[in-house]
PDB file of C-alpha atoms in Angstrom:
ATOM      1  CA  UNK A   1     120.829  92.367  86.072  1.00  0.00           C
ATOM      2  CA  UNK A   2     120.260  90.533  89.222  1.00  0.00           C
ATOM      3  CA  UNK A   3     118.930  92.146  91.925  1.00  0.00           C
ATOM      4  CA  UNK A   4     117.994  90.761  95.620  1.00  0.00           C
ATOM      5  CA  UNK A   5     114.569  92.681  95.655  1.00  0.00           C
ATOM      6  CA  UNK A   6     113.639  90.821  92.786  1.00  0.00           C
ATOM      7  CA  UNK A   7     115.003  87.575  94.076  1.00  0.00           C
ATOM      8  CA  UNK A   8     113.306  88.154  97.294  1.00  0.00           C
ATOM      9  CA  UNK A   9     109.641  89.537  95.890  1.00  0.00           C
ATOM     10  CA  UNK A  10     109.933  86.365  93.322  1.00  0.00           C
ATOM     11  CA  UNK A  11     110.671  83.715  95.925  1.00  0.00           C
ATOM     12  CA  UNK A  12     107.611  85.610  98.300  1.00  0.00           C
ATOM     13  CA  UNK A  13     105.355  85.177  95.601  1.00  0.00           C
ATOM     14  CA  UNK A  14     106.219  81.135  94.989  1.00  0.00           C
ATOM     15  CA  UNK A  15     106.225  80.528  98.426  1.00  0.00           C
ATOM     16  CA  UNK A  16     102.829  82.341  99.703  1.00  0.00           C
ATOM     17  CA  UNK A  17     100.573  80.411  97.535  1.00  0.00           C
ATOM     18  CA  UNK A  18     101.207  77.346  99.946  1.00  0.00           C
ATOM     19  CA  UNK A  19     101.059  77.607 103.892  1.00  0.00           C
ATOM     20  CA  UNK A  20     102.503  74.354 104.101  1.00  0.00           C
ATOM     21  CA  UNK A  21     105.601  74.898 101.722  1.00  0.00           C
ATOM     22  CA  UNK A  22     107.120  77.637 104.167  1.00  0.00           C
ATOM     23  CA  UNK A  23     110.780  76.767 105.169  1.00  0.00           C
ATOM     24  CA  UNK A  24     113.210  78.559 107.114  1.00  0.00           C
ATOM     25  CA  UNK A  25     114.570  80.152 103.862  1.00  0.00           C
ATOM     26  CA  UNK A  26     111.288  81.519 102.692  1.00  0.00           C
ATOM     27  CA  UNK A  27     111.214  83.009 105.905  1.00  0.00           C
ATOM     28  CA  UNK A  28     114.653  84.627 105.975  1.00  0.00           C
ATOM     29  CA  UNK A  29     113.727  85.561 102.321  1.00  0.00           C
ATOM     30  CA  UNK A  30     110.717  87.602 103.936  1.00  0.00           C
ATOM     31  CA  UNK A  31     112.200  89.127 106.961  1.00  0.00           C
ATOM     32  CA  UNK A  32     114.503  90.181 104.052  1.00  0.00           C
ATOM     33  CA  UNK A  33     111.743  91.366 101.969  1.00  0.00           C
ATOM     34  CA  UNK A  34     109.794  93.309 104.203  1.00  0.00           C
ATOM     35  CA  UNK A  35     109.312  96.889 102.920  1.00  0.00           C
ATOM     36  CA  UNK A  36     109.361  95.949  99.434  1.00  0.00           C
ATOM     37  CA  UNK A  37     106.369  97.406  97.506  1.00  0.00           C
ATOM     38  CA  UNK A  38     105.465  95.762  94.387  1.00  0.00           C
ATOM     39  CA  UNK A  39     105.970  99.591  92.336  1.00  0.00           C
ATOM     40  CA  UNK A  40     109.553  99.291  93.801  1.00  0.00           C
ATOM     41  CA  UNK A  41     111.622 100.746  96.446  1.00  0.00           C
ATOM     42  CA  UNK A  42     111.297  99.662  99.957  1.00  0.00           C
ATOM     43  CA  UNK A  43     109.536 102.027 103.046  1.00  0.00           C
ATOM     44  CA  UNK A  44     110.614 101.166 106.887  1.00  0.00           C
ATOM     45  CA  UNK A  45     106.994 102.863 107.091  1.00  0.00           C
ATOM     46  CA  UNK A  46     105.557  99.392 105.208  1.00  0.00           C
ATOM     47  CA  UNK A  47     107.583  97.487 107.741  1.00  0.00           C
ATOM     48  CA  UNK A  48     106.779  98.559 110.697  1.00  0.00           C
ATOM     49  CA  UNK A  49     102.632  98.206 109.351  1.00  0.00           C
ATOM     50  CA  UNK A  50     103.644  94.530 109.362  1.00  0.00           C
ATOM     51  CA  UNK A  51     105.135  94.775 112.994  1.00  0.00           C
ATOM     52  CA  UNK A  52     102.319  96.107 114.468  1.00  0.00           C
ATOM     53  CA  UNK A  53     100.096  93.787 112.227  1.00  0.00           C
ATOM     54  CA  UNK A  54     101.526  90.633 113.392  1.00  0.00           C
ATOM     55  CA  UNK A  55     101.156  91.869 117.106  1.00  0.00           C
ATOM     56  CA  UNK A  56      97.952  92.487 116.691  1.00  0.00           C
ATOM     57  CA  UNK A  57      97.206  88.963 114.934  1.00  0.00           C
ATOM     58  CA  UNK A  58      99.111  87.517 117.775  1.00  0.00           C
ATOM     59  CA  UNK A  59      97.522  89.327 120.352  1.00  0.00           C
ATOM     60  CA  UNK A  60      94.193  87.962 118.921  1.00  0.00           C
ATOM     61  CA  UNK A  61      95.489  84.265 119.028  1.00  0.00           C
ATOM     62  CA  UNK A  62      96.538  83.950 115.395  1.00  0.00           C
ATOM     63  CA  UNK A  63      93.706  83.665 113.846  1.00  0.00           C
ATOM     64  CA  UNK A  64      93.735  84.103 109.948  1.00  0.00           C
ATOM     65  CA  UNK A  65      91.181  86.970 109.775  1.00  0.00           C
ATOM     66  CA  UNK A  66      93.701  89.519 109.806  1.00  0.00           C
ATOM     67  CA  UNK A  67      91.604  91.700 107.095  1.00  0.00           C
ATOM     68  CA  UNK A  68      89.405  92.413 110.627  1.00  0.00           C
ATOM     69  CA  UNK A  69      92.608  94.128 111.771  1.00  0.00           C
ATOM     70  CA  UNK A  70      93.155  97.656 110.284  1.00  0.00           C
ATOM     71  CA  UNK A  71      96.912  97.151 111.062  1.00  0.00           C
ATOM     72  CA  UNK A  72      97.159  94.418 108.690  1.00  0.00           C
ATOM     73  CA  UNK A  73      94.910  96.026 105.848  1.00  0.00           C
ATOM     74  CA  UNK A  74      97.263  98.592 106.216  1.00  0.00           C
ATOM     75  CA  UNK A  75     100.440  96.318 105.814  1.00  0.00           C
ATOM     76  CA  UNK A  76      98.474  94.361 102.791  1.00  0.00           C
ATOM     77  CA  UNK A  77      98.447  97.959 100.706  1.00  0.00           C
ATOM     78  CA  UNK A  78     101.616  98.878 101.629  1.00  0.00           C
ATOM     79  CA  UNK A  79     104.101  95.926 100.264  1.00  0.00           C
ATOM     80  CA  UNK A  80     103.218  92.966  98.560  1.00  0.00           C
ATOM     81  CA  UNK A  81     100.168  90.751  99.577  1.00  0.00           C
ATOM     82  CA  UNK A  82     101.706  88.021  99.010  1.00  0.00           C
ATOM     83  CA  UNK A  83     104.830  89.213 100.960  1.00  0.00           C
ATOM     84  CA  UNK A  84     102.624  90.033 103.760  1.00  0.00           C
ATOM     85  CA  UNK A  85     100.995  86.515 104.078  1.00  0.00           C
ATOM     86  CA  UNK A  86     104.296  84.425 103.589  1.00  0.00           C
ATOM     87  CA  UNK A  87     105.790  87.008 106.844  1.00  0.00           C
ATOM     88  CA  UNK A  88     102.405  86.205 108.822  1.00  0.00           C
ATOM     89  CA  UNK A  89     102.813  82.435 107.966  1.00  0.00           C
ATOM     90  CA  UNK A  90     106.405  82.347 109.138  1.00  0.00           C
ATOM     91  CA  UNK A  91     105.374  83.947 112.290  1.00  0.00           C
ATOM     92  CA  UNK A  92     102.296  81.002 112.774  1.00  0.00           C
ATOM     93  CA  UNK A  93     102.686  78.445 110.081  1.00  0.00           C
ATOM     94  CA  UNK A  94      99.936  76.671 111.483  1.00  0.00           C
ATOM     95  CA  UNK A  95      97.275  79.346 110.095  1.00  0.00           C
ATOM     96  CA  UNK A  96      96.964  80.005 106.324  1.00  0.00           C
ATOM     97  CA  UNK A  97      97.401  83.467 105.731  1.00  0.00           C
ATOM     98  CA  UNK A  98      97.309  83.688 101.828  1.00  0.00           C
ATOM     99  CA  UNK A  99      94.430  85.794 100.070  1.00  0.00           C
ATOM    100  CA  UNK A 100      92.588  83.593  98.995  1.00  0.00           C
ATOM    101  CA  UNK A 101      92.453  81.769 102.539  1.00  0.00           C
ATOM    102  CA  UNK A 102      91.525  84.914 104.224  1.00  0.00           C
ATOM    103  CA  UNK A 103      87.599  85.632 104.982  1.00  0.00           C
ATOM    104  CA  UNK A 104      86.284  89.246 103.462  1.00  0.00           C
ATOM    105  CA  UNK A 105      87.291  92.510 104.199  1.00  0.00           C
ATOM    106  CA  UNK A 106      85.760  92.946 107.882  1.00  0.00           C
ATOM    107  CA  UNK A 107      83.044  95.713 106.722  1.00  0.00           C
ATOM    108  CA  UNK A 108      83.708  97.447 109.783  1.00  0.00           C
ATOM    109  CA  UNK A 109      86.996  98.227 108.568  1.00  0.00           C
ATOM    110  CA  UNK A 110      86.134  99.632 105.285  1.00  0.00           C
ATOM    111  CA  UNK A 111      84.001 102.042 107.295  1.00  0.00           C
ATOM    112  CA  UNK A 112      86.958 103.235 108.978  1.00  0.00           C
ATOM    113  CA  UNK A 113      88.334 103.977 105.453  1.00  0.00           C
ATOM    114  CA  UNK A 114      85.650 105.637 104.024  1.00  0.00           C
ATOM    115  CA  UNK A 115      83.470 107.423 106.950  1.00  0.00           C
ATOM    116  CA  UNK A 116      79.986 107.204 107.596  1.00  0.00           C
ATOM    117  CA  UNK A 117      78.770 106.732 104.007  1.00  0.00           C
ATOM    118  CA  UNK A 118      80.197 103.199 103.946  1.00  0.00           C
ATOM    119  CA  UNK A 119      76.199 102.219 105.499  1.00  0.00           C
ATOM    120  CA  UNK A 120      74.738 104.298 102.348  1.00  0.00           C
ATOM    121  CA  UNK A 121      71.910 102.480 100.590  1.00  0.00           C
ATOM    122  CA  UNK A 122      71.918 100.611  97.965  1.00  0.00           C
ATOM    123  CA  UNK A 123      75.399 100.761  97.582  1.00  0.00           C
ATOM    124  CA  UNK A 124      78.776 101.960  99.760  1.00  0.00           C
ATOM    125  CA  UNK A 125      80.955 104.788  98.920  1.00  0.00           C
ATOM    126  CA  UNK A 126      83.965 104.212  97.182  1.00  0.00           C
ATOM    127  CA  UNK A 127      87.482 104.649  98.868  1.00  0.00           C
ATOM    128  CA  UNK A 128      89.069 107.937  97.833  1.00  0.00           C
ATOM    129  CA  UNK A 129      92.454 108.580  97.533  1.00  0.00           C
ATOM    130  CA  UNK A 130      92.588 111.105 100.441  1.00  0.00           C
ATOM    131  CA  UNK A 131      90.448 108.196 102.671  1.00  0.00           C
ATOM    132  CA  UNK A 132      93.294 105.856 101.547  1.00  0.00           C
ATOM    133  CA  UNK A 133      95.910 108.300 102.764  1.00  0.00           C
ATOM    134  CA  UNK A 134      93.771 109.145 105.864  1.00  0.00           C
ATOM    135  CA  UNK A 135      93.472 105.788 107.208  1.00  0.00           C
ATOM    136  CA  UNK A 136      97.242 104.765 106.203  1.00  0.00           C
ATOM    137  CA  UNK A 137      98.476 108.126 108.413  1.00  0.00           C
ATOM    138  CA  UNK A 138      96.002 106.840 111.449  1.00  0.00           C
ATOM    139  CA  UNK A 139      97.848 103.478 110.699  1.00  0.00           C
ATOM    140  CA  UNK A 140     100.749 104.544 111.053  1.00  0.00           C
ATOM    141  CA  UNK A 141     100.326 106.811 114.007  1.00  0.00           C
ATOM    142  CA  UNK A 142      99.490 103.538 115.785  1.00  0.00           C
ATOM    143  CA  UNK A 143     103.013 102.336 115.530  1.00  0.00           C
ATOM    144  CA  UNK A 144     104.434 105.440 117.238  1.00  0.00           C
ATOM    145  CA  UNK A 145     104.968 107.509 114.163  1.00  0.00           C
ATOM    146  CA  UNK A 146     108.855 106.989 114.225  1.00  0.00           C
ATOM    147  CA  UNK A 147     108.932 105.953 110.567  1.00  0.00           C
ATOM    148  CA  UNK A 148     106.943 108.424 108.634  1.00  0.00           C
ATOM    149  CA  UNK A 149     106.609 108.207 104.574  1.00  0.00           C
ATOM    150  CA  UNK A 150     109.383 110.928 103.131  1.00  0.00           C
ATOM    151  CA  UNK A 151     106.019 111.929 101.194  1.00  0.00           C
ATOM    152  CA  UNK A 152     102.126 111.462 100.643  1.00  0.00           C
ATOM    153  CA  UNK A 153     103.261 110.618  97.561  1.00  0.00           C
ATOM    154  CA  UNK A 154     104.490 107.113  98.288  1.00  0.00           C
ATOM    155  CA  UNK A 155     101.173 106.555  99.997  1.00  0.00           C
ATOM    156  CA  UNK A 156      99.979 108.109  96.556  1.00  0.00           C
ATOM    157  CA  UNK A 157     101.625 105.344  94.456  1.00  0.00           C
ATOM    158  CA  UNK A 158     100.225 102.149  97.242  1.00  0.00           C
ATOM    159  CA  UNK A 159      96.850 103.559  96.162  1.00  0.00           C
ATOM    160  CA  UNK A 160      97.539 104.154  92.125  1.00  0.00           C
ATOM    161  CA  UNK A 161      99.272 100.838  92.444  1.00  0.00           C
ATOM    162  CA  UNK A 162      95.727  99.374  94.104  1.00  0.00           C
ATOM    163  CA  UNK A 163      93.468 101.655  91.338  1.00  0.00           C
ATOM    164  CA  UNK A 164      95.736 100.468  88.409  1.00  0.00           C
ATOM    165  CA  UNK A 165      95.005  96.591  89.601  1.00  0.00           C
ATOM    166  CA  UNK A 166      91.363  96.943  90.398  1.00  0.00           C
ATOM    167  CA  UNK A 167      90.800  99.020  87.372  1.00  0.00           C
ATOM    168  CA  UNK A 168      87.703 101.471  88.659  1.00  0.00           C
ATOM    169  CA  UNK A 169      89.411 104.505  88.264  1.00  0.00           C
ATOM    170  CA  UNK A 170      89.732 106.928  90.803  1.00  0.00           C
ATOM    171  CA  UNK A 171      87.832 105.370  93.657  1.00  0.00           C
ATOM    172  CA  UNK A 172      88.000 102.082  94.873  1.00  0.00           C
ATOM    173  CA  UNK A 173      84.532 100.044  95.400  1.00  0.00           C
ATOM    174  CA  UNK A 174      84.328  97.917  98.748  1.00  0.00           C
ATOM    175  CA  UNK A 175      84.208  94.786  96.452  1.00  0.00           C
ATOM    176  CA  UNK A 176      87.204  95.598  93.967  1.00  0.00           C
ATOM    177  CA  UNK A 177      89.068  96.347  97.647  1.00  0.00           C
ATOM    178  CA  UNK A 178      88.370  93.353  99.007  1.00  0.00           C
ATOM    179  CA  UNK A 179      89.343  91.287  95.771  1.00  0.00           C
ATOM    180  CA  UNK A 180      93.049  93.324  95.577  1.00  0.00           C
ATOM    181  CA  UNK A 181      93.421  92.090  99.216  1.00  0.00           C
ATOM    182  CA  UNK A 182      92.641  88.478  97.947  1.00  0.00           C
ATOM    183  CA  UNK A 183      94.380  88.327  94.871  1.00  0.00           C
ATOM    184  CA  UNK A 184      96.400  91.057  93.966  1.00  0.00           C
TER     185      UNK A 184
END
């Protein structure tokens, strides 16, 4: 059966691969598509993470580091990265803002995540689930709260969606985050 989600989500997912290939279409199709998570079911909560993303980006002159901005980390867990980017693009074509374009996971934001531990030697501390739903919440809070999950668990399924992909289980290594952000 045909669905508009799935038309939407598959023409994302063409189009973000290519800055360059963005039309007006594309972009209706992501306006469209904003809210869509890749598990299914669409959150005005994921939405309005990508609002107050791409103010932020624009506030910072469009640059594509948006993984420095925890408003856009935020957005990338919360609907599809590749949805994310193409929305970003449409906003700026002139910047690249697919995952593999994008610079690393600005460390300084992972330590938001994860708390002080992040600076542990010889190796970081691993998101948890609750740090994942912690700095989602704070996220979200940022954009006036008006568009609250109905439940942690749909913030429960972005991060099972993210441990399922990366594949380390419970907790989610700096390195494995950073990669989902890139390629997922």
């Amino acid at each position: 059966m045909f669905s508009l989600k799935s038309a939407v989500l598959a023409t994302i997912a063409l189009r973000a691969s290519s800055v360059l290939a963005i039309t007006g279409a594309d972009c209706y199709a992501a306006a469209h598509g904003e809210g869509f998570h890749p598990t299914g079911g669409f959150t005005a909560t994921g939405t309005d993470l990508l609002r107050l993303c791409k103010s932020q980006d624009a506030s910072q002159g469009y640059t594509n580091n948006v993984l420095a901005i925890p408003a856009c980390v935020a957005a990338y867990t919360s609907q599809s990265v590749n949805e994310v980017a193409l929305s970003l693009g449409c906003q700026h074509p002139d910047t690249n803002y697919n995952g593999t374009a994008l610079p690393h996971l600005d460390f300084n934001i992972y330590a938001q995540i994860v708390g002080d531990c992040a600076w542990d030697q010889p190796q970081a501390c691993p998101i948890t689930q609750q740090n994942f739903i912690d700095f989602i919440y704070n996220q979200i809070q940022q954009t006036q709260g008006k568009d609250w999950p109905s439940s942690a668990d749909v913030v429960i399924g972005w991060y099972k969606y993210i441990t399922d992909w990366t594949k380390t289980g419970d907790t989610i290594p700096y390195t494995n985050f950073d990669d989902f952000l890139h390629y997922a």
